[in-house]
Amino acid sequence: MTERTPPGSEAFPAELLRRLDAAVARRGPEYVARTHHLDEHGRPRFTNRLALETSPYLRQHAHNPVNWFPWGDEAFAEARRLGRPVFLSIGYSTCHWCHVMEDESFEDLEIAAFLNRHYVAIKVDREERPDLDAVYMSAVQQLTGSGGWPMSVWLNVAREPFYGGTYFPPRDGDRSARRGFLSLLGDLSDTFHAHPDRVGKAAAALREAVRQDLQGQPVAAAASDEVPPAQALIDATVDHFKRSFDAEHGGLRRTPKFPSHVPVRLLLRHHHRSGDADVLQMACLTLEKMAAGGLYDQLAGGFHRYSTDARWLVPHFEKMLYDNALLVVAYVEAFQVSGRGDFARVARETCDCVLREMRDSGGAFHSATDADSEGEEGRFFVWTEEEIRRELDSLGSRETTSLFLAHYDVRAAGNWEGRTILNVPRPDESCWARLAGARARLYAVRSRRLPPLRDDKILTAWNGLMISALAVAGRVLDEPRYVAAAARAADFLLTQLRTADGGLQRSFKDGQARQTAFLDDHAFLAAGLIDLYEASFDARWLREALALAQATERLFADPAGGWFMTGNRHETLIAREKPAYDGAEPSGTSVALMNALRLNVFTDDERWRQVAERGFRAHAQVLRERPLVMTEALQALDFFAGTPSEVVLVWPDGEAAAAASLLAVLRRTYLPSRVLAAGSESVIATLAEVVPFVRGKVAQAGRPTAYVCRRGRCELPVGEPAALEAQLRAVAD
């Protein structure tokens, strides 16, 4: 190493330099430092403490000239010693504007030196520390009315924010900004030292606003609220989406468009209950248009993050594990409701994409792939007409080339910055099938390009969502390999990220499990395990789900109802969030509510229903006044208000194959308010210890037999697929 210590910083102690050098050396000879500042040998001139972290996002900043600290006591002790404010930057590895601010400001020697002389700078990966992200995002939203990433927050040594924003251009006038980042750093440093009382008052006011925002109404008031009426709230929410719906392109009439803006699964549930054909059309049109646009990777499968335009054509090109997991379930359920084969295809292609491109060697799943490659957003994914003609003509069929160009909207001038984002203006499944060879050829060509960076950390929560997706897809689409992949991922998490007390760690990278897990980690994985049980009928997964749900209550539950994001072993922050927002990901609250309700039906333990009831009461005000922000919780509320079915399928020992026709009925039937148990007679007898409603269920006359029950009252046992289908239709809520 050459200079090593960032400009404007005190010289690093010899022991820290040794540790930093060792960390970089462990990356191996192929390691390429992400920085503009290299010596004559191509080695990074600067290295900071982020080199000691496992987060790919933090490591991206390990060679900035900024003297970054990870979040922790060391950083705040340093700020106290030096009498300086703290500059906190929160982002994630596939965030485009995070990369822009890094390149413009954090790689700038003048800005870095000023930051190092006047502040203690901290970097946080929001995906590893959602608790910090929630607290300081609330502060930024209180100050500016909006939020986003990169998040930039100024703190005192008590970890209280006194100013914040998101992306800032580097200097005055850049990107039409009146005040740039460098000037802002100077202004706020001067204010911090010259007007400490003013800064203290701002921090105190902001701290209280954040607490009120994240912790909600007082406990006494929450405990006295009644459970809101499910159907009235769902009807009102659906009516809102009807008024805001984009009838031409699907989704809402707004840009940018996120898949999560329209709660497709809630619409499907409402249609199932009400028979409202318009609601089904809204759900189907949205799914169809998303899969036909550039939002969907037409060659590899899988969805990008969001669309920057109204017709889903131009995406932000990053791919997130959670987006794809949630969309798989939406497409699978829409296939059940509509019977549309294109929805099943998209679900399969998305699962295959994740298995091929995001699976770790241990069986779990990486977090994301970046939007940028070769210094450009989307470069990996786009084409020129000339490239496509050259590659496809070499296959020997100009007819295929012409068909591909027409089907995927390829033009000489392109449709985005002179290149083409593949999309399908007129979907046609027969045409899609004819172009399989052409897609394979272009996929192979694309695979030789420099790929986007991958965030290869394993997050428990997002893996829980993917386990659910693979389990649901495997069960409904009759794809055992998906169920097997879900089981392998579940085994990895329970083996590598489980703690001695039954809780979890949040993140795994380079053989290390890190960060005490949060509510969403426990809730999402428990939900995935319940789905995995219903796909595999291996009772291990149901028992593990029950154990995780019990740990969730022990670690996160508020006795008055609901759950905190952080458990009793987490760092105490200025506010303790009770999640009440379903956005790009569902909240841990909403998933924990559904888990409790499903486990209540499985176990017949009334305590789980009481857990859910207290949760609904704790969030009653939000559900009544702003149901749009908790649409996942509305699905749980619908389950709570109805009478879920208990479906049991039992077959003679050794004759699982004979149950195929009955399982096929269960696969194709959309029945959202139900739990499912199945197995051979000996398995069912053992399962009764955990699932009381299977007790006494046997294979009638030595043949596979299905039982459809509600609160212990069962229809006549049936062995014919048509009879089972009729019973399932009859019990639909």
XYZ file of C-alpha atoms in Angstrom:
733
model
C 0.000 0.000 0.000
C 1.127 3.586 -0.604
C -0.651 6.458 1.226
C -3.420 4.398 2.824
C -4.650 7.076 5.253
C -7.395 9.201 3.610
C -6.641 12.915 3.046
C -7.431 15.236 5.923
C -7.486 12.384 8.430
C -5.193 11.732 11.336
C -2.634 9.044 10.552
C -4.055 5.577 11.088
C -2.541 3.540 13.939
C -0.120 0.814 12.864
C -2.449 -1.937 14.083
C -5.350 -0.604 12.022
C -3.123 -0.388 8.947
C -2.053 -3.987 9.481
C -5.661 -5.153 9.695
C -6.645 -3.182 6.595
C -3.712 -4.559 4.604
C -4.576 -8.090 5.701
C -8.234 -7.632 4.738
C -7.319 -6.451 1.245
C -4.741 -9.234 0.855
C -7.412 -11.815 1.661
C -9.324 -10.694 -1.423
C -6.608 -12.332 -3.520
C -4.562 -11.236 -6.530
C -7.663 -10.801 -8.708
C -9.127 -8.177 -6.397
C -9.980 -4.923 -8.176
C -10.414 -1.921 -5.902
C -13.473 0.206 -6.687
C -11.866 3.640 -6.804
C -10.374 6.176 -9.177
C -7.393 6.628 -6.853
C -4.769 4.031 -7.749
C -0.994 4.152 -7.511
C 1.403 3.399 -10.347
C 1.047 -0.328 -9.641
C -2.753 -0.245 -9.850
C -3.191 -0.556 -6.092
C -5.634 1.636 -4.149
C -4.076 4.745 -2.617
C -6.546 4.818 0.279
C -8.224 2.222 2.431
C -10.677 2.828 5.270
C -12.366 0.696 7.923
C -15.079 -0.494 5.546
C -12.511 -2.947 4.155
C -13.072 -4.932 7.370
C -16.809 -5.361 6.695
C -18.593 -8.171 4.832
C -21.365 -6.060 3.265
C -20.750 -5.672 -0.498
C -22.118 -2.133 -0.285
C -19.729 -1.109 2.461
C -16.839 -2.751 0.643
C -17.669 -0.707 -2.450
C -16.624 2.353 -0.398
C -13.566 0.818 1.258
C -11.130 2.720 -0.981
C -12.881 6.079 -1.175
C -10.691 8.920 0.084
C -13.409 9.461 2.722
C -12.393 8.113 6.131
C -15.537 6.009 6.491
C -16.449 4.233 9.712
C -19.077 1.506 9.971
C -21.936 2.269 12.345
C -20.889 1.590 15.921
C -19.574 2.937 19.195
C -16.079 3.556 17.787
C -17.355 6.148 15.346
C -19.391 8.071 17.903
C -16.551 7.934 20.441
C -14.324 9.474 17.781
C -16.887 12.221 17.125
C -17.062 12.943 20.840
C -13.254 13.018 21.152
C -12.914 15.407 18.228
C -16.015 17.494 19.053
C -17.424 16.991 15.566
C -20.806 16.229 14.045
C -21.401 12.916 12.299
C -22.235 12.610 8.619
C -24.269 9.445 8.018
C -24.728 8.019 4.509
C -27.160 5.142 4.031
C -27.583 3.230 0.777
C -27.358 -0.179 -0.811
C -25.137 -1.883 -3.325
C -27.412 -1.732 -6.383
C -28.594 1.856 -5.861
C -27.832 3.886 -9.014
C -27.862 7.317 -7.371
C -25.727 5.978 -4.533
C -23.131 5.176 -7.186
C -23.537 8.658 -8.666
C -22.964 10.400 -5.325
C -19.996 8.159 -4.650
C -18.405 9.046 -7.976
C -19.158 12.765 -7.741
C -18.523 13.426 -4.047
C -17.044 10.537 -2.087
C -14.315 9.981 -4.693
C -13.595 13.714 -4.920
C -10.343 14.523 -3.044
C -11.386 18.048 -2.058
C -14.783 16.985 -0.730
C -13.316 13.924 0.997
C -10.604 15.973 2.706
C -13.166 18.503 3.950
C -15.411 15.723 5.227
C -12.482 14.069 6.987
C -11.336 17.305 8.664
C -14.756 18.430 9.894
C -16.859 15.296 10.410
C -16.809 11.673 11.388
C -18.288 9.883 8.383
C -20.357 6.693 8.739
C -21.589 4.357 6.008
C -24.570 2.014 6.542
C -25.977 -0.722 4.320
C -29.739 -0.269 4.668
C -30.296 -3.926 3.813
C -28.193 -5.055 6.774
C -29.568 -2.420 9.153
C -33.228 -1.736 8.337
C -33.681 -0.408 11.871
C -31.262 2.454 11.237
C -32.738 3.020 7.814
C -36.257 3.313 9.256
C -35.245 5.782 11.976
C -33.230 8.132 9.800
C -35.529 7.843 6.804
C -38.328 9.022 9.062
C -36.170 11.992 10.024
C -35.452 12.861 6.387
C -39.133 12.584 5.519
C -40.051 14.847 8.442
C -37.563 17.425 7.169
C -38.140 17.254 3.420
C -41.496 15.554 2.849
C -39.893 12.723 0.898
C -37.075 10.219 1.124
C -34.869 7.892 -0.854
C -31.333 6.667 -1.298
C -28.612 7.619 -0.937
C -29.773 9.027 2.360
C -27.629 11.786 3.848
C -28.126 12.670 7.518
C -26.249 14.918 9.931
C -26.164 13.709 13.567
C -24.868 14.780 16.947
C -22.925 12.384 19.179
C -26.186 11.288 20.846
C -27.092 9.810 17.414
C -29.873 12.351 16.989
C -30.419 13.841 13.517
C -30.502 17.605 13.068
C -30.485 17.814 9.249
C -30.904 15.450 6.325
C -31.712 14.799 2.706
C -30.987 12.309 -0.027
C -28.697 12.817 -3.029
C -26.799 16.102 -3.193
C -24.816 17.261 -6.261
C -21.184 17.927 -5.390
C -20.953 21.703 -5.844
C -23.083 24.802 -6.221
C -24.745 24.892 -9.627
C -24.180 21.221 -10.418
C -27.353 19.593 -11.752
C -29.019 23.014 -11.268
C -28.599 22.834 -7.485
C -28.313 26.163 -5.682
C -26.146 24.663 -2.919
C -23.954 21.651 -3.515
C -22.778 19.004 -1.079
C -19.449 20.693 -0.329
C -21.100 24.009 0.564
C -23.703 22.216 2.649
C -20.985 20.399 4.589
C -19.384 23.749 5.369
C -22.628 25.463 6.344
C -23.709 22.686 8.698
C -20.288 22.340 10.303
C -20.260 26.083 10.988
C -23.779 25.961 12.420
C -22.950 22.959 14.592
C -20.061 24.801 16.255
C -21.408 28.365 16.274
C -25.010 27.661 17.299
C -25.085 24.515 19.455
C -28.348 25.522 21.136
C -30.086 25.821 17.788
C -28.732 22.471 16.679
C -29.796 20.906 19.985
C -33.351 22.204 19.659
C -33.603 20.955 16.081
C -32.321 17.519 17.115
C -34.736 17.290 20.055
C -37.734 18.258 17.932
C -36.769 15.849 15.195
C -36.179 13.038 17.677
C -39.696 13.416 19.065
C -41.224 13.583 15.578
C -39.443 10.350 14.613
C -40.636 8.624 17.773
C -44.227 9.618 17.128
C -43.966 8.534 13.491
C -42.441 5.103 14.125
C -43.988 4.101 17.417
C -47.541 5.089 16.593
C -50.360 5.801 18.944
C -49.959 5.364 22.709
C -50.147 1.780 23.937
C -53.263 2.381 26.051
C -55.208 3.741 23.098
C -54.019 0.964 20.804
C -55.057 -1.727 23.264
C -58.617 -0.380 23.463
C -59.234 -0.293 19.710
C -61.534 -2.832 18.114
C -60.489 -5.027 15.226
C -61.475 -3.088 12.076
C -64.145 -4.499 9.729
C -62.342 -6.468 7.025
C -64.769 -6.307 4.145
C -65.503 -2.591 4.424
C -61.811 -1.728 4.465
C -60.980 -4.031 1.567
C -63.907 -2.689 -0.481
C -62.772 0.891 0.130
C -59.174 0.039 -0.763
C -60.177 -1.720 -3.972
C -62.392 1.241 -4.903
C -59.366 3.513 -4.546
C -57.350 1.343 -6.921
C -60.230 1.335 -9.399
C -60.214 5.130 -9.443
C -56.425 5.316 -9.852
C -56.000 2.455 -12.302
C -54.270 2.868 -15.653
C -56.712 1.061 -17.932
C -54.293 1.100 -20.877
C -51.028 -0.058 -19.318
C -52.057 -1.526 -15.979
C -50.732 -0.348 -12.661
C -51.564 3.098 -11.365
C -51.726 6.283 -13.417
C -48.333 7.553 -12.297
C -44.610 7.327 -12.921
C -42.351 5.787 -11.898
C -44.299 2.538 -11.696
C -43.447 -0.093 -9.113
C -44.997 -3.572 -9.174
C -45.913 -3.097 -5.516
C -48.109 -0.073 -6.300
C -50.984 -2.417 -7.153
C -51.592 -5.169 -4.564
C -52.408 -7.879 -7.085
C -52.905 -10.600 -4.489
C -55.424 -8.471 -2.584
C -57.308 -7.847 -5.845
C -57.399 -11.580 -6.574
C -58.714 -12.291 -3.092
C -61.383 -9.602 -3.441
C -62.462 -10.971 -6.825
C -62.647 -14.476 -5.371
C -64.923 -13.225 -2.597
C -67.029 -10.773 -4.602
C -66.990 -12.075 -8.179
C -66.122 -8.551 -9.369
C -64.843 -9.102 -12.921
C -63.378 -5.586 -13.154
C -61.049 -6.315 -10.259
C -59.783 -9.505 -11.909
C -59.237 -7.581 -15.138
C -57.172 -4.970 -13.263
C -54.950 -7.639 -11.760
C -54.514 -9.546 -15.010
C -53.853 -6.463 -17.148
C -51.191 -5.260 -14.725
C -49.429 -8.634 -14.713
C -49.690 -8.938 -18.509
C -48.276 -5.482 -19.198
C -45.440 -5.844 -16.689
C -44.375 -9.156 -18.245
C -44.584 -7.696 -21.764
C -42.516 -4.616 -20.990
C -38.859 -3.914 -20.474
C -39.455 -4.303 -16.755
C -39.282 -8.032 -17.476
C -36.036 -9.541 -18.718
C -37.306 -11.057 -21.959
C -34.222 -13.263 -22.435
C -33.468 -14.555 -18.940
C -36.714 -14.087 -17.042
C -37.045 -12.140 -13.828
C -38.069 -8.561 -13.142
C -36.116 -5.355 -12.800
C -36.788 -2.975 -9.934
C -39.315 -0.528 -11.382
C -40.334 1.277 -14.560
C -39.438 4.892 -15.164
C -42.311 5.322 -17.632
C -46.038 4.629 -17.735
C -45.911 1.599 -20.046
C -43.355 -0.510 -18.155
C -40.821 -0.109 -20.990
C -37.770 1.560 -19.435
C -36.811 -0.029 -16.151
C -34.319 0.783 -13.469
C -32.264 -2.262 -14.353
C -31.294 -3.661 -10.960
C -32.862 -6.992 -10.001
C -33.844 -7.504 -6.379
C -34.453 -10.922 -4.857
C -37.513 -9.735 -2.955
C -39.229 -8.230 -6.020
C -38.895 -11.464 -7.926
C -40.009 -13.610 -5.007
C -43.159 -11.557 -4.452
C -44.001 -11.439 -8.152
C -43.680 -15.206 -8.530
C -46.435 -15.689 -5.953
C -48.627 -13.067 -7.641
C -48.267 -14.692 -11.072
C -48.862 -18.179 -9.690
C -52.049 -17.131 -7.911
C -53.239 -15.255 -10.996
C -52.664 -18.439 -12.988
C -54.852 -20.341 -10.535
C -57.630 -17.770 -10.812
C -57.496 -17.110 -14.564
C -56.010 -20.310 -16.001
C -53.732 -18.191 -18.206
C -50.705 -20.173 -19.309
C -48.594 -17.042 -19.849
C -48.774 -16.286 -16.137
C -47.502 -19.779 -15.306
C -44.699 -19.335 -17.845
C -43.579 -16.017 -16.352
C -43.556 -17.552 -12.872
C -41.425 -20.466 -14.094
C -39.010 -18.219 -15.983
C -38.602 -15.995 -12.937
C -37.907 -18.944 -10.645
C -35.429 -20.316 -13.174
C -33.706 -16.940 -13.439
C -33.250 -16.743 -9.664
C -32.019 -20.328 -9.457
C -29.568 -19.779 -12.289
C -28.286 -16.287 -11.503
C -28.801 -15.588 -7.791
C -28.334 -18.911 -6.004
C -25.363 -19.308 -3.702
C -23.335 -22.513 -3.720
C -24.826 -23.356 -0.313
C -28.362 -23.214 -1.681
C -29.513 -19.844 -0.348
C -29.958 -16.747 -2.517
C -27.990 -13.573 -3.123
C -29.635 -10.221 -2.632
C -29.459 -8.346 -5.935
C -27.724 -7.540 -9.178
C -26.777 -4.006 -10.124
C -28.314 -1.739 -12.739
C -24.941 -0.610 -14.078
C -22.250 -2.325 -16.138
C -19.392 -0.935 -18.205
C -20.104 2.396 -16.542
C -23.628 2.649 -17.952
C -27.024 1.870 -16.527
C -28.660 -1.014 -18.400
C -25.765 -1.613 -20.805
C -25.794 -5.361 -20.148
C -29.454 -5.724 -21.149
C -29.919 -3.590 -24.269
C -29.281 -4.267 -27.964
C -28.889 -2.687 -31.371
C -30.801 -4.036 -34.329
C -27.479 -4.749 -36.061
C -26.278 -6.953 -33.172
C -29.468 -8.971 -33.194
C -29.529 -9.408 -36.972
C -25.918 -10.550 -37.011
C -26.422 -13.154 -34.281
C -29.785 -14.496 -35.419
C -28.986 -14.545 -39.145
C -26.088 -16.839 -38.292
C -28.649 -19.420 -37.153
C -29.644 -19.757 -40.796
C -33.203 -18.454 -40.760
C -33.929 -14.872 -41.781
C -37.596 -15.608 -41.141
C -36.778 -16.219 -37.469
C -34.780 -13.001 -37.363
C -37.675 -11.016 -38.796
C -40.120 -12.636 -36.421
C -37.899 -11.842 -33.431
C -37.451 -8.216 -34.463
C -41.199 -7.769 -34.806
C -42.174 -9.683 -31.672
C -39.664 -7.879 -29.428
C -40.119 -4.392 -30.909
C -36.572 -4.042 -32.264
C -36.058 -1.003 -34.480
C -33.068 0.546 -36.209
C -33.281 3.694 -34.081
C -33.900 1.765 -30.875
C -36.382 2.721 -28.180
C -33.981 3.968 -25.501
C -30.850 6.039 -26.026
C -30.253 4.541 -29.484
C -30.534 0.951 -28.306
C -33.462 -1.406 -27.830
C -34.951 -2.636 -24.590
C -36.661 -5.866 -25.605
C -40.407 -5.756 -25.037
C -43.518 -7.366 -26.490
C -46.144 -4.921 -27.795
C -48.456 -7.768 -28.905
C -48.057 -10.835 -26.679
C -48.516 -14.141 -28.497
C -47.618 -17.377 -26.725
C -47.279 -19.371 -29.935
C -44.842 -16.799 -31.298
C -42.962 -16.851 -27.995
C -42.569 -20.638 -28.295
C -41.238 -20.392 -31.865
C -38.510 -17.983 -30.740
C -36.985 -20.200 -28.035
C -33.845 -20.870 -30.070
C -33.354 -17.204 -30.894
C -33.667 -16.210 -27.244
C -31.182 -18.890 -26.234
C -28.673 -17.593 -28.790
C -28.947 -13.992 -27.622
C -28.832 -15.024 -23.976
C -25.550 -16.846 -24.666
C -24.166 -13.768 -26.423
C -25.274 -11.511 -23.590
C -23.655 -13.811 -21.044
C -20.262 -12.968 -22.555
C -20.705 -9.272 -21.783
C -19.316 -7.718 -18.605
C -22.135 -8.449 -16.144
C -23.533 -6.063 -13.547
C -22.091 -6.333 -10.062
C -23.805 -8.775 -7.746
C -24.639 -8.183 -4.102
C -23.891 -11.683 -2.881
C -24.804 -11.303 0.754
C -27.561 -13.646 1.929
C -30.382 -11.925 3.824
C -32.652 -14.098 5.929
C -35.801 -12.062 5.269
C -35.449 -11.995 1.490
C -34.545 -15.671 1.422
C -37.720 -16.339 3.387
C -39.691 -14.618 0.627
C -37.915 -16.682 -2.027
C -38.582 -19.913 -0.137
C -42.274 -19.004 -0.192
C -42.101 -18.245 -3.913
C -40.410 -21.512 -4.835
C -42.676 -23.523 -2.569
C -45.864 -21.972 -3.941
C -44.663 -22.241 -7.540
C -43.496 -25.798 -7.018
C -46.799 -26.852 -5.498
C -49.105 -25.125 -7.973
C -47.070 -25.687 -11.151
C -46.085 -29.263 -10.226
C -42.372 -28.476 -10.275
C -40.671 -30.647 -7.610
C -37.300 -29.033 -8.353
C -38.585 -25.714 -7.038
C -39.737 -27.328 -3.817
C -36.355 -29.047 -3.486
C -34.578 -25.705 -4.012
C -36.768 -24.088 -1.352
C -35.961 -26.895 1.072
C -32.234 -26.543 0.451
C -32.365 -22.803 1.098
C -34.418 -23.327 4.256
C -31.944 -25.876 5.536
C -29.069 -23.461 4.895
C -30.734 -20.651 6.845
C -31.710 -22.850 9.763
C -28.229 -24.342 9.892
C -26.029 -21.313 9.225
C -28.055 -18.379 10.588
C -29.814 -19.898 13.598
C -28.771 -18.770 17.076
C -28.646 -20.888 20.222
C -31.816 -19.312 21.630
C -33.890 -20.157 18.544
C -33.566 -16.733 16.953
C -31.722 -15.797 13.793
C -28.924 -13.744 12.323
C -29.836 -11.409 9.480
C -26.951 -11.596 7.021
C -24.444 -14.184 5.783
C -21.355 -13.435 3.706
C -17.929 -15.038 3.352
C -18.786 -17.788 5.812
C -19.881 -15.348 8.517
C -23.363 -14.802 9.918
C -23.750 -11.208 11.099
C -26.301 -8.843 12.630
C -28.981 -9.942 15.036
C -32.067 -10.583 12.925
C -35.100 -8.325 12.872
C -38.833 -8.928 12.893
C -39.026 -9.348 9.111
C -36.285 -11.996 9.153
C -38.239 -14.117 11.612
C -41.650 -13.482 10.067
C -40.672 -13.956 6.415
C -38.753 -17.149 7.099
C -41.586 -18.561 9.216
C -44.022 -17.825 6.370
C -41.670 -19.497 3.907
C -41.484 -22.583 6.088
C -45.282 -22.817 6.314
C -45.493 -22.572 2.522
C -42.736 -25.156 2.227
C -44.660 -27.540 4.456
C -47.756 -27.171 2.265
C -45.634 -27.921 -0.811
C -43.588 -30.817 0.555
C -45.692 -32.178 3.446
C -42.470 -32.604 5.423
C -43.517 -31.883 9.001
C -40.041 -30.610 9.856
C -40.824 -27.317 8.166
C -44.081 -26.799 10.049
C -42.365 -27.503 13.357
C -39.570 -25.084 12.492
C -42.122 -22.433 11.511
C -43.877 -22.862 14.829
C -40.573 -22.534 16.699
C -39.706 -19.356 14.788
C -43.126 -17.857 15.453
C -42.643 -18.574 19.144
C -39.231 -16.871 18.988
C -40.890 -13.909 17.264
C -43.268 -13.522 20.195
C -40.480 -13.851 22.721
C -38.141 -11.385 21.038
C -40.331 -8.786 19.298
C -43.872 -8.786 20.677
C -45.339 -5.750 22.381
C -47.536 -7.068 25.233
C -50.194 -4.566 24.185
C -50.258 -5.978 20.670
C -48.170 -6.063 17.534
C -44.425 -6.319 17.167
C -41.380 -4.084 17.170
C -38.884 -4.244 14.332
C -36.061 -4.678 16.837
C -35.813 -7.277 19.562
C -34.632 -7.044 23.138
C -31.043 -7.773 22.057
C -30.779 -5.011 19.495
C -29.114 -1.660 19.946
C -31.381 0.944 21.521
C -32.012 3.711 18.995
C -33.811 7.032 19.366
C -37.064 5.281 18.336
C -38.282 1.690 18.223
C -40.394 1.112 15.159
C -43.610 -0.884 15.098
C -43.759 -1.533 11.338
C -47.015 -0.378 9.779
C -46.216 0.017 6.094
C -46.371 -2.510 3.250
C -44.223 -1.156 0.449
C -41.859 -2.886 -1.957
C -41.635 -5.547 0.744
C -44.468 -6.446 3.083
C -43.983 -5.295 6.653
C -42.904 -7.771 9.272
C -46.147 -6.897 11.042
C -48.384 -7.977 8.171
C -46.551 -11.257 7.635
C -46.463 -12.024 11.355
C -50.236 -11.464 11.486
C -50.830 -14.002 8.723
C -48.381 -16.452 10.283
C -50.240 -16.321 13.579
C -53.574 -16.931 11.859
C -52.291 -19.861 9.791
C -50.665 -21.421 12.842
C -53.890 -20.981 14.774
C -55.687 -23.120 12.188
C -52.895 -25.673 11.992
C -52.438 -26.083 15.746
C -55.935 -25.232 17.020
C -54.130 -23.178 19.663
C -56.327 -20.178 20.404
C -53.338 -18.212 21.663
C -52.240 -17.624 18.077
C -55.582 -16.096 17.157
C -55.294 -13.862 20.214
C -51.828 -12.792 19.079
C -53.286 -11.756 15.724
C -56.252 -10.026 17.323
C -53.969 -7.937 19.532
C -51.931 -7.066 16.454
C -54.989 -5.866 14.549
C -56.063 -3.769 17.523
C -52.604 -2.225 17.845
C -52.761 -1.110 14.210
C -56.493 -0.428 14.065
C -56.075 3.314 13.597
C -53.759 2.901 10.595
C -55.980 0.207 9.091
C -59.090 2.373 9.441
C -57.584 5.667 8.341
C -54.915 4.577 5.825
C -55.625 1.005 4.690
C -53.676 1.644 1.470
C -50.406 1.539 3.409
C -51.102 -1.925 4.871
C -52.581 -3.917 1.994
C -50.749 -7.098 3.056
C -52.299 -6.742 6.497
C -55.714 -6.496 4.813
C -55.182 -10.009 3.433
C -54.518 -11.214 6.967
C -57.578 -9.321 8.205
C -59.669 -11.047 5.538
C -58.356 -14.422 6.710
C -59.169 -13.454 10.319
C -62.733 -12.420 9.480
C -63.534 -15.554 7.486
C -63.708 -19.248 8.237
C -60.570 -20.850 6.795
C -60.807 -24.366 5.427
C -58.768 -27.260 6.756
C -57.897 -29.539 3.855
C -56.391 -32.975 4.511
C -55.219 -35.467 1.913
C -54.207 -38.922 3.119
C -53.083 -41.980 1.191
C -52.080 -45.538 2.106
C -48.433 -45.979 3.079
C -46.236 -46.377 0.026
C -48.886 -45.165 -2.438
C -48.180 -41.454 -2.777
C -48.370 -41.676 -6.581
C -52.011 -42.701 -6.360
C -52.858 -39.296 -4.842
C -51.701 -37.394 -7.937
C -55.170 -36.656 -9.299
C -56.381 -35.219 -5.983
C -53.202 -33.182 -5.610
C -53.808 -31.813 -9.112
C -57.158 -30.442 -7.934
C -55.491 -28.737 -4.989
C -52.830 -27.303 -7.283
C -55.234 -25.633 -9.687
C -57.769 -24.413 -7.106
C -57.402 -20.902 -5.775
C -58.505 -21.032 -2.153
C -56.716 -18.286 -0.218
C -58.352 -18.929 3.164
C -57.225 -22.459 3.877
C -54.444 -24.570 5.313
C -53.305 -27.829 3.760
C -51.964 -31.022 5.341
C -51.174 -34.259 3.564
C -49.248 -37.481 3.861
C -49.451 -41.221 4.172
C -51.543 -42.725 6.950
C -48.506 -43.248 9.185
C -47.292 -39.689 8.570
C -50.730 -38.244 9.300
C -50.932 -40.211 12.545
C -47.653 -38.656 13.714
C -48.600 -35.202 12.450
C -51.655 -35.175 14.699
C -49.374 -34.232 17.599
C -48.864 -30.830 15.962
C -51.938 -30.541 13.712
C -54.990 -31.775 15.613
C -57.430 -31.515 12.694
C -55.720 -34.440 10.901
C -56.511 -36.799 13.764
C -58.646 -39.728 12.650
C -58.234 -38.978 8.947
C -57.566 -42.232 7.077
C -57.488 -43.474 3.511
C -61.011 -44.734 2.894
C -61.234 -48.196 1.309
C -57.461 -48.206 0.825
C -57.587 -45.258 -1.601
C -56.274 -41.686 -1.345
C -58.921 -39.622 0.421
C -59.482 -35.887 0.853
C -61.220 -34.172 3.759
C -62.466 -30.590 3.584
C -63.346 -29.160 6.986
C -64.139 -25.827 8.617
C -63.654 -25.385 12.342
C -63.810 -29.108 12.868
C -66.925 -29.727 10.777
C -66.006 -31.869 7.783
C -67.677 -32.625 4.502
C -67.939 -36.268 3.512
C -64.523 -37.740 2.668
C -63.991 -37.992 -1.088
C -61.669 -39.923 -3.345
C -62.670 -38.561 -6.752
C -61.157 -35.357 -8.179
C -64.509 -33.970 -9.328
C -66.023 -34.426 -5.872
C -63.073 -32.686 -4.223
C -63.286 -29.817 -6.690
C -66.995 -29.391 -5.931
C -66.354 -29.317 -2.195
C -63.592 -26.726 -2.546
C -65.867 -24.503 -4.634
C -68.602 -24.839 -2.042
C -66.437 -23.704 0.884
C -64.942 -20.675 -0.890
C -65.519 -17.608 1.257
